[in-house]
XYZ file of N, CA and C in Angstrom:
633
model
N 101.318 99.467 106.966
C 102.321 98.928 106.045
C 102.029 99.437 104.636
N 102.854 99.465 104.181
C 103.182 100.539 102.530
C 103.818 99.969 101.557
N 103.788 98.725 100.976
C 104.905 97.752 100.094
C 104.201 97.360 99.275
N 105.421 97.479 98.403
C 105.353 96.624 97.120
C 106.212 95.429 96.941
N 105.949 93.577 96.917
C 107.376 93.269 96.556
C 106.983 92.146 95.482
N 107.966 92.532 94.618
C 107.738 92.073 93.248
C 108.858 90.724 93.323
N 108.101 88.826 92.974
C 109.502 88.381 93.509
C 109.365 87.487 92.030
N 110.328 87.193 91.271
C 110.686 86.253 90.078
C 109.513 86.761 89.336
N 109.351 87.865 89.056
C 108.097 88.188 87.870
C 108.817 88.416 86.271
N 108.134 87.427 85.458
C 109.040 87.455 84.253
C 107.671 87.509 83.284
N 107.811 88.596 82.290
C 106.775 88.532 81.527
C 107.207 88.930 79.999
N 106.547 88.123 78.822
C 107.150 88.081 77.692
C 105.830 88.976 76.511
N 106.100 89.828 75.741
C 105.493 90.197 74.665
C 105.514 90.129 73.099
N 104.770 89.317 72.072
C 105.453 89.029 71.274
C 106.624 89.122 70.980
N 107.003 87.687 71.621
C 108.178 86.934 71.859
C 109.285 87.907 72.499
N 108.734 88.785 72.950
C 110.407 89.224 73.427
C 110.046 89.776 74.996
N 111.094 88.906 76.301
C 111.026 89.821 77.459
C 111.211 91.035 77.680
N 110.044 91.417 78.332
C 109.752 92.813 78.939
C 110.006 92.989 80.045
N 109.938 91.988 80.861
C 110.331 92.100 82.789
C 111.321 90.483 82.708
N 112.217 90.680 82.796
C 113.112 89.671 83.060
C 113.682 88.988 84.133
N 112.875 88.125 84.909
C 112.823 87.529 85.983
C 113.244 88.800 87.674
N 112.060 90.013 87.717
C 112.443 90.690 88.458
C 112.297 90.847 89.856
N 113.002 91.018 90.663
C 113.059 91.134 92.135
C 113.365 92.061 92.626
N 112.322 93.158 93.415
C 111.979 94.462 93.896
C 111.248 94.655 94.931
N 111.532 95.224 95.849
C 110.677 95.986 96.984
C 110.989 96.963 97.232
N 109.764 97.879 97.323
C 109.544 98.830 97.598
C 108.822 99.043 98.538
N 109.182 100.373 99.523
C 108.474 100.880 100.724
C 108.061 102.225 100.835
N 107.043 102.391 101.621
C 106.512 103.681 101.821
C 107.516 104.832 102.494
N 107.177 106.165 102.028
C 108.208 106.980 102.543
C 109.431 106.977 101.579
N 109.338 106.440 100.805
C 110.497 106.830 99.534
C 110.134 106.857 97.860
N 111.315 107.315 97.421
C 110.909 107.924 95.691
C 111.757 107.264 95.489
N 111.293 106.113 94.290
C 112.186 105.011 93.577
C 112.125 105.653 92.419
N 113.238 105.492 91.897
C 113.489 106.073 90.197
C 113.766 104.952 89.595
N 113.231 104.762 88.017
C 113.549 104.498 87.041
C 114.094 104.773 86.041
N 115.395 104.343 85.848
C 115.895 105.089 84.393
C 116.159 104.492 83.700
N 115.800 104.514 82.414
C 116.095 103.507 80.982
C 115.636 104.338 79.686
N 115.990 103.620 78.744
C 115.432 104.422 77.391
C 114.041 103.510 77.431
N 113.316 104.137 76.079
C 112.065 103.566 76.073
C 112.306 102.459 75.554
N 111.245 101.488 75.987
C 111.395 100.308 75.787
C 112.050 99.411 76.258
N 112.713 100.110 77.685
C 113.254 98.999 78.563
C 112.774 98.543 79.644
N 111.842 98.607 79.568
C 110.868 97.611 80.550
C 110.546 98.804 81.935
N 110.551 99.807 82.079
C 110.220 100.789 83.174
C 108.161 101.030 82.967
N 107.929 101.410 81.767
C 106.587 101.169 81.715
C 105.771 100.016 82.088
N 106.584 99.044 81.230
C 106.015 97.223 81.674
C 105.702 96.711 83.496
N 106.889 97.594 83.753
C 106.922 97.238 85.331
C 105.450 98.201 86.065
N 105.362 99.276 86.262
C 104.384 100.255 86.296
C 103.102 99.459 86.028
N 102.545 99.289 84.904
C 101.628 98.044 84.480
C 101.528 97.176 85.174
N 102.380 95.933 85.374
C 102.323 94.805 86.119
C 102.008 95.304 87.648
N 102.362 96.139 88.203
C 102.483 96.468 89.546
C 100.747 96.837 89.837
N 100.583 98.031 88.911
C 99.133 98.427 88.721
C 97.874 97.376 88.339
N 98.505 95.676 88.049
C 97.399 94.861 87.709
C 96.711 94.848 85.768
N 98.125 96.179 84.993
C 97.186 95.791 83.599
C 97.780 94.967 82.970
N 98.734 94.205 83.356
C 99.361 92.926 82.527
C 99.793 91.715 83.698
N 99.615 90.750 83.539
C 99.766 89.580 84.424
C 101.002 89.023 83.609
N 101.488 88.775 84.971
C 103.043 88.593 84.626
C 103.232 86.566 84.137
N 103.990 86.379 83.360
C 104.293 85.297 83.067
C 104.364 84.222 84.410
N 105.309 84.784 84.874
C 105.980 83.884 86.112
C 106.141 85.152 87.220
N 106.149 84.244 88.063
C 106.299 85.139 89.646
C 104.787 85.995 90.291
N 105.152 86.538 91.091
C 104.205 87.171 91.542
C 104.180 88.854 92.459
N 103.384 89.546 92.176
C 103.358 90.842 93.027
C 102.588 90.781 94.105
N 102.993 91.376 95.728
C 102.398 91.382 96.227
C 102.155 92.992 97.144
N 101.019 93.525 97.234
C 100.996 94.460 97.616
C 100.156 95.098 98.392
N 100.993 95.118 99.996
C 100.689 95.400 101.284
C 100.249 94.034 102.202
N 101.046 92.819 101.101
C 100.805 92.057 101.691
C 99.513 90.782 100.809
N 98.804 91.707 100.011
C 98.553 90.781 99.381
C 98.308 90.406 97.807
N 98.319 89.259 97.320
C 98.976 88.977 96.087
C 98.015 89.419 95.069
N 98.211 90.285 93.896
C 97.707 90.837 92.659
C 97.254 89.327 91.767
N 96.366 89.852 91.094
C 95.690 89.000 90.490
C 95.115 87.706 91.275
N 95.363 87.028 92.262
C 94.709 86.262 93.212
C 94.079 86.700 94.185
N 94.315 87.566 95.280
C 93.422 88.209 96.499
C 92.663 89.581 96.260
N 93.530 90.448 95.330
C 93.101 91.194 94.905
C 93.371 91.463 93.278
N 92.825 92.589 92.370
C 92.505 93.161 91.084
C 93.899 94.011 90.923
N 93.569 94.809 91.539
C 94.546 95.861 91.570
C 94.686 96.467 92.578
N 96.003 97.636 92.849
C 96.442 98.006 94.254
C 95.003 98.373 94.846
N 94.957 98.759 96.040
C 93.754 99.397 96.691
C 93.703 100.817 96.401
N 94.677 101.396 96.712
C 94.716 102.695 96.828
C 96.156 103.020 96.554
N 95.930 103.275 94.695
C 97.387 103.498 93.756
C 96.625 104.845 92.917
N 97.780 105.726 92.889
C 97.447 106.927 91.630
C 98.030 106.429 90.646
N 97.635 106.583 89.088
C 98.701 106.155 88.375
C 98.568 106.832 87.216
N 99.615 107.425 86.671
C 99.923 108.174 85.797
C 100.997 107.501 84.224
N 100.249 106.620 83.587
C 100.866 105.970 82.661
C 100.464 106.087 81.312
N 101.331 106.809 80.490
C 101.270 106.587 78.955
C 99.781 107.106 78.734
N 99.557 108.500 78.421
C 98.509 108.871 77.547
C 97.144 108.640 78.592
N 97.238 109.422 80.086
C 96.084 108.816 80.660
C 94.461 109.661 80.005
N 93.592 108.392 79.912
C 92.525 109.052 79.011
C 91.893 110.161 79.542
N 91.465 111.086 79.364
C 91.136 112.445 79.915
C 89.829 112.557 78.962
N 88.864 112.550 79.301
C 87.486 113.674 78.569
C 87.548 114.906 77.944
N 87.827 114.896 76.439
C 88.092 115.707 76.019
C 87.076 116.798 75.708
N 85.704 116.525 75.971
C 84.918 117.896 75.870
C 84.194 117.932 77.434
N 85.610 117.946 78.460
C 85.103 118.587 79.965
C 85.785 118.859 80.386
N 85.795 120.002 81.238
C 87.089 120.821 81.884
C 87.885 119.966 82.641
N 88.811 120.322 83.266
C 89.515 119.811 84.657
C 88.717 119.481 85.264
N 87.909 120.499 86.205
C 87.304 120.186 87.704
C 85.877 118.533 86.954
N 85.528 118.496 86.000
C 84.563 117.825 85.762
C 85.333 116.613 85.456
N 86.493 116.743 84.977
C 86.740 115.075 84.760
C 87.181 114.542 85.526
N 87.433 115.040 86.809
C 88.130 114.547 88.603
C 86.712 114.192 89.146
N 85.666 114.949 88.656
C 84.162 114.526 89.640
C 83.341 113.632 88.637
N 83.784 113.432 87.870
C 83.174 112.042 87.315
C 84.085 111.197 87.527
N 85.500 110.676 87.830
C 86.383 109.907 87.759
C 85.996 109.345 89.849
N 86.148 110.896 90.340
C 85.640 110.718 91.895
C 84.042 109.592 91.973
N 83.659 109.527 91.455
C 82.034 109.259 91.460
C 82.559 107.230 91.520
N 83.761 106.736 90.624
C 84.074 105.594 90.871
C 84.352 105.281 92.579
N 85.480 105.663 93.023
C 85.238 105.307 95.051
C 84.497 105.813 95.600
N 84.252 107.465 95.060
C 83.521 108.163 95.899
C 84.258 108.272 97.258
N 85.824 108.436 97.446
C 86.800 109.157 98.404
C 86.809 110.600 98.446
N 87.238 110.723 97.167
C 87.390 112.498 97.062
C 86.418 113.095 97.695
N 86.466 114.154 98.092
C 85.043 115.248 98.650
C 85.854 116.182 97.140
N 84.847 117.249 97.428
C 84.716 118.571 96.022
C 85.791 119.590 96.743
N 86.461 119.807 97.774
C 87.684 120.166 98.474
C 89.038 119.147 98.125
N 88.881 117.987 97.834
C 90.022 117.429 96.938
C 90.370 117.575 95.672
N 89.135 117.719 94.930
C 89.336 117.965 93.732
C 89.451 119.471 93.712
N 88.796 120.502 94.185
C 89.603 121.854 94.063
C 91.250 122.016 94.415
N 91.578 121.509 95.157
C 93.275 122.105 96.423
C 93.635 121.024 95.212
N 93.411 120.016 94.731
C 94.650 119.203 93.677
C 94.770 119.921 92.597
N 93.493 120.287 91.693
C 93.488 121.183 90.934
C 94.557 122.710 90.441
N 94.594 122.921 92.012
C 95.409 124.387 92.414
C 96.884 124.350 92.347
N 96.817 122.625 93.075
C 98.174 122.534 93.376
C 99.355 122.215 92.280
N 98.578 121.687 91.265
C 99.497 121.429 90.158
C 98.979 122.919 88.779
N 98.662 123.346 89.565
C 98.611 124.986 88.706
C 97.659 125.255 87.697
N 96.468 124.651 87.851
C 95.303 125.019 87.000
C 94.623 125.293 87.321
N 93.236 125.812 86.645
C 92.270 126.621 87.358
C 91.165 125.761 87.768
N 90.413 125.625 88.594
C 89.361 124.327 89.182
C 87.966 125.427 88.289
N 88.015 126.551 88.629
C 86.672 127.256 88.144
C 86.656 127.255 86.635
N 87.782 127.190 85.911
C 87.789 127.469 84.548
C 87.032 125.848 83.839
N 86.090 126.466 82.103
C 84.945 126.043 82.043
C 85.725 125.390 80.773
N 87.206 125.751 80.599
C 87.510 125.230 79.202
C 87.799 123.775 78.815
N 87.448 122.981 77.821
C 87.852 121.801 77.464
C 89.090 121.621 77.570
N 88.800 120.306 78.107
C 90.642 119.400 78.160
C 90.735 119.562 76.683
N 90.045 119.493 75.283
C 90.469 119.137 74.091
C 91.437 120.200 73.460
N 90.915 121.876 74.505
C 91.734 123.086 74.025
C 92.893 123.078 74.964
N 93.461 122.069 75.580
C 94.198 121.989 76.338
C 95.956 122.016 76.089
N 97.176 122.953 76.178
C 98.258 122.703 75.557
C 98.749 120.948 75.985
N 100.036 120.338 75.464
C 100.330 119.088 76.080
C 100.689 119.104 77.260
N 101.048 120.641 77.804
C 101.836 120.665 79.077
C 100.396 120.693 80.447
N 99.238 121.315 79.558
C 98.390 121.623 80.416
C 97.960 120.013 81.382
N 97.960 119.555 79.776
C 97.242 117.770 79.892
C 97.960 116.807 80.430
N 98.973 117.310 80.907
C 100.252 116.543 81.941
C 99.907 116.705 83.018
N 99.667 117.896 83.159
C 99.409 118.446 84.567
C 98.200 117.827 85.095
N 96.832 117.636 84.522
C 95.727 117.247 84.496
C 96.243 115.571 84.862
N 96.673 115.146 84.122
C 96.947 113.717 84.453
C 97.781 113.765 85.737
N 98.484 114.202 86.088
C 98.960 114.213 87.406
C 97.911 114.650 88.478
N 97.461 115.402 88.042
C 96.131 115.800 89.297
C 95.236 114.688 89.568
N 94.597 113.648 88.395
C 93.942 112.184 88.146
C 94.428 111.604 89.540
N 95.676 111.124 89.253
C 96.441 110.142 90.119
C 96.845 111.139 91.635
N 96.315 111.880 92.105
C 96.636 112.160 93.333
C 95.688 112.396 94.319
N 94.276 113.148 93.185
C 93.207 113.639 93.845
C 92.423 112.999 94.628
N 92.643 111.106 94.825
C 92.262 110.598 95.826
C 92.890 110.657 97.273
N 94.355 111.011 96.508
C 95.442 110.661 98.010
C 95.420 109.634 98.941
N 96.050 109.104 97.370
C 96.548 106.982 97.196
C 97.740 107.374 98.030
N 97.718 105.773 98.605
C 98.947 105.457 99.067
C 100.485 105.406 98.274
N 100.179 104.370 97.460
C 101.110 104.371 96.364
C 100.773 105.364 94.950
N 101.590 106.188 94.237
C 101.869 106.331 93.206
C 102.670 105.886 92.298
N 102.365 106.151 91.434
C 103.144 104.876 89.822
C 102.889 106.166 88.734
N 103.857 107.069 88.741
C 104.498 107.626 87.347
C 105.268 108.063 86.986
N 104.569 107.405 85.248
C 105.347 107.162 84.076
C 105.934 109.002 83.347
N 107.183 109.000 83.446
C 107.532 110.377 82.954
C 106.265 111.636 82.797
N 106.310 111.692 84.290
C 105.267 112.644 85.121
C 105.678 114.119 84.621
N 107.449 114.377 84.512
C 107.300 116.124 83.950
C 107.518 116.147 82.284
N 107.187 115.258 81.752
C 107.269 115.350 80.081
C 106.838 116.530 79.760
N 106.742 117.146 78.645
C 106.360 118.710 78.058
C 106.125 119.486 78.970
N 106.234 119.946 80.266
C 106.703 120.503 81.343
C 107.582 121.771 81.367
N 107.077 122.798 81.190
C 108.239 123.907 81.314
C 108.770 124.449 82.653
N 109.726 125.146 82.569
C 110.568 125.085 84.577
C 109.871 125.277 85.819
N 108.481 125.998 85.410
C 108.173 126.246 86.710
C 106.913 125.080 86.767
N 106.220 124.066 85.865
C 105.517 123.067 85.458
C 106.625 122.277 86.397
N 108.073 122.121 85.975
C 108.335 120.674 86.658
C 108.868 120.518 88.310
N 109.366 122.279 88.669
C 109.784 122.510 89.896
C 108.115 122.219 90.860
N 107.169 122.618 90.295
C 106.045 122.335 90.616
C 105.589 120.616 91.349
N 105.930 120.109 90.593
C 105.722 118.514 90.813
C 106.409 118.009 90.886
N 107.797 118.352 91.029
C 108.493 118.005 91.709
C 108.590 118.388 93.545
N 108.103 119.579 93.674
C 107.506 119.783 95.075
C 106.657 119.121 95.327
N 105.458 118.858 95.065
C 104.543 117.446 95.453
C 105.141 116.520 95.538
N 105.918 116.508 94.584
C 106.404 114.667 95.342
C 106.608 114.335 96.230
N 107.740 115.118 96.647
C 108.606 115.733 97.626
C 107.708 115.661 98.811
N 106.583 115.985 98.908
C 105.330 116.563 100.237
C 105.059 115.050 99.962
N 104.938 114.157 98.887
C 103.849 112.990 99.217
C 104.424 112.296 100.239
N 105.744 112.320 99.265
C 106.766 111.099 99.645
C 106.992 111.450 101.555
N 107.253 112.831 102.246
C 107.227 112.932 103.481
C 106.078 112.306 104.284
N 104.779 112.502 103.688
C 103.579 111.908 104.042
C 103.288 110.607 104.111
N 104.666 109.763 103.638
C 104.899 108.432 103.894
C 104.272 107.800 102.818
N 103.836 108.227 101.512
C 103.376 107.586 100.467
C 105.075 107.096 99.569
N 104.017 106.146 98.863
C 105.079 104.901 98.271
C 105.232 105.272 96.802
N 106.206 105.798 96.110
C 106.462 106.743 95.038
C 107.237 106.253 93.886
N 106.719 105.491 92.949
C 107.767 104.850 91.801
C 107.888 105.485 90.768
N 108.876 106.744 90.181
C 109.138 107.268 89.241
C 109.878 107.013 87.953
N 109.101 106.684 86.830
C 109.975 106.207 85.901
C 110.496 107.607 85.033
N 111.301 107.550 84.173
C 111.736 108.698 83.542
C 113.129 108.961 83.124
N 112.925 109.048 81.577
C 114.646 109.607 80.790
C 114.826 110.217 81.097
N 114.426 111.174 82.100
C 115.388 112.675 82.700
C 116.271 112.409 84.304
N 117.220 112.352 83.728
C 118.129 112.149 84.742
C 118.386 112.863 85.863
N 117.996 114.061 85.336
C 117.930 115.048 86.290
C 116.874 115.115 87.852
N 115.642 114.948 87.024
C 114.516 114.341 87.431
C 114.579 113.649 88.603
N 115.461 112.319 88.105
C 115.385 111.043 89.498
C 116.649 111.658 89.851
N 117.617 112.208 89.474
C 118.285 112.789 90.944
C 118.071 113.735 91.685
N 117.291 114.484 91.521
C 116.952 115.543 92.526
C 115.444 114.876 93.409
N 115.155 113.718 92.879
C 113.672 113.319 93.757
C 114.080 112.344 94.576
N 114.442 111.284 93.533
C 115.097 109.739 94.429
C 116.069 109.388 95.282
N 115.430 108.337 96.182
C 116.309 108.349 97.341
C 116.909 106.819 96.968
N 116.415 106.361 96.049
C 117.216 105.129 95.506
C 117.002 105.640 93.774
N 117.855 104.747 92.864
C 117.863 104.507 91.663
C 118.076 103.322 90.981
N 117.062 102.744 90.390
C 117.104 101.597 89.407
C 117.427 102.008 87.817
N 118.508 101.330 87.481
C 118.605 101.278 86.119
C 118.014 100.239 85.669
N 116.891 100.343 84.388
C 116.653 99.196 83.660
C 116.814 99.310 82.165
N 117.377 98.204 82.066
C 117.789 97.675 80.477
C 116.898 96.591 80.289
N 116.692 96.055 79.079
C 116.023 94.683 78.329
C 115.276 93.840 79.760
N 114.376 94.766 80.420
C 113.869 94.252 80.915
C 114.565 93.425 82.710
N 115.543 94.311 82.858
C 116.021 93.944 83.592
C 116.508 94.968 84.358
N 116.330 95.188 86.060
C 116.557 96.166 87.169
C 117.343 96.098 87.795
N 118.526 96.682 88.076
C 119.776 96.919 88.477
C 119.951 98.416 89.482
N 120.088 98.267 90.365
C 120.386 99.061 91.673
C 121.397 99.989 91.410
N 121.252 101.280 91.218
C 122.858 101.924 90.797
C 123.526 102.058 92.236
C-alpha cells in the first residue's frame, strides 16, 4: 500500500490560513499536480505531509499510519522543498554519501546511476558552492531520489531548468511514477503538471480544488 490521506487538516500562520480545512488522497502509481501562485498553500501542504509543520486540526495519515502520533515523518519520502540545504564546500557524489550515512539504504551504485541520471558528473571534485542555480536543482533532485522513496514531494522541481534540464526530469518522473511510486508535484508551470499529471489540484488561500 502507497497512500497518503490527508482528512480536515487546517493549519493557521500568523493569523492567516495556510491549509484550509483539507481533504486529499493520494495513491501510488500517480503524479498529483499542484497549481497555485506562491503563497497558496501548495508548499504548506508538502510540509505538513512531510511532518515539518503540525497541522492545527485534522490529521495525516500515511500508509496507514498517523503523522505526528505513530510515526515522525513518512518512512520512505524524497523531498525536494524550498532551498534544499546542500554542502557547499563538497561535490555532488559527497553530499549523497554523507546524507546516505543517515539510513544507510543507498549502496555507492545509487548514488553514482542518480547522479548520472539527472545529468551530472558523480566523479567530478567541484564544489556545490561553484555550482550554477540550474546545476543545484538538479543536485536537489538527485537528494530526494537517491534512496528510491516510495513517495516523493516536489516543490517546483524544474525551476532554473533549461530544455534539456527539464525534459530530463521530467522523464524520471515519468519512470518513478510507472514504478508505482507516489508523486506530488507542486509548481507555477502549467505546462509542467500537464504533461506529467494524471490528476490536477488547483490551490488558492489555502484551499484544494480538483480541476
Amino acid at each position: 500500500m502507497n497512500e497518503i490521506v490527508i482528512e480536515n487538516v487546517t493549519k493557521k500562520l500568523k493569523n492567516k490560513i495556510v491549509l484550509d480545512n483539507v481533504n486529499l488522497k493520494f495513491e501510488g502509481g500517480h503524479i498529483y499536480g499542484l497549481v497555485g501562485r506562491n503563497g497558496s498553500g501548495k508548499t504548506m501542504l508538502l510540509r505538513a505531509i512531510c511532518g515539518l509543520i503540525f497541522p492545527d486540526k485534522g490529521k495525516i495519515l500515511i500508509n496507514g499510519k498517523e503523522l505526528h502520533k505513530e510515526i515522525s515523518f513518512p518512512e520512505s519520502c524524497g523531498v525536494m522543498i524550498e532551498n534544499n540545504e546542500l554542502l557547499p564546500n563538497f561535490s555532488a557524489y559527497d553530499n549523497l554519501k554523507i546524507l546516505s550515512k543517515i539510513k544507510n539504504t543507498a549502496t555507492e551504485e545509487d548514488i553514482i546511476n542518480t547522479i548520472e541520471s539527472i545529468g551530472l558528473d558523480p566523479k567530478s571534485k567541484a564544489k556545490i558552492k561553484t555550482y550554477s542555480l540550474g546545476m543545484k536543482q538538479r543536485l536537489s533532485l538527485a537528494q530526494a531520489l537517491f534512496e528510491n522513496p516510495d513517495i516523493l514531494l516536489l516543490d517546483e522541481p524544474t525551476n532554473a531548468l533549461d530544455d534539456n534540464g527539464v525534459n530530463t526530469i521530467r522523464d524520471i518522473l515519468l519512470k518513478e511514477k510507472d514504478e508505482g511510486k507516489l508523486i506530488i508535484v507542486a509548481s507555477h508551470n502549467k505546462e509542467d503538471i500537464t504533461l506529467l499529471a494524471d490528476t490536477i489540484i488547483n490551490v488558492s488561500n489555502g484551499t484544494f480544488i480538483f480541476s
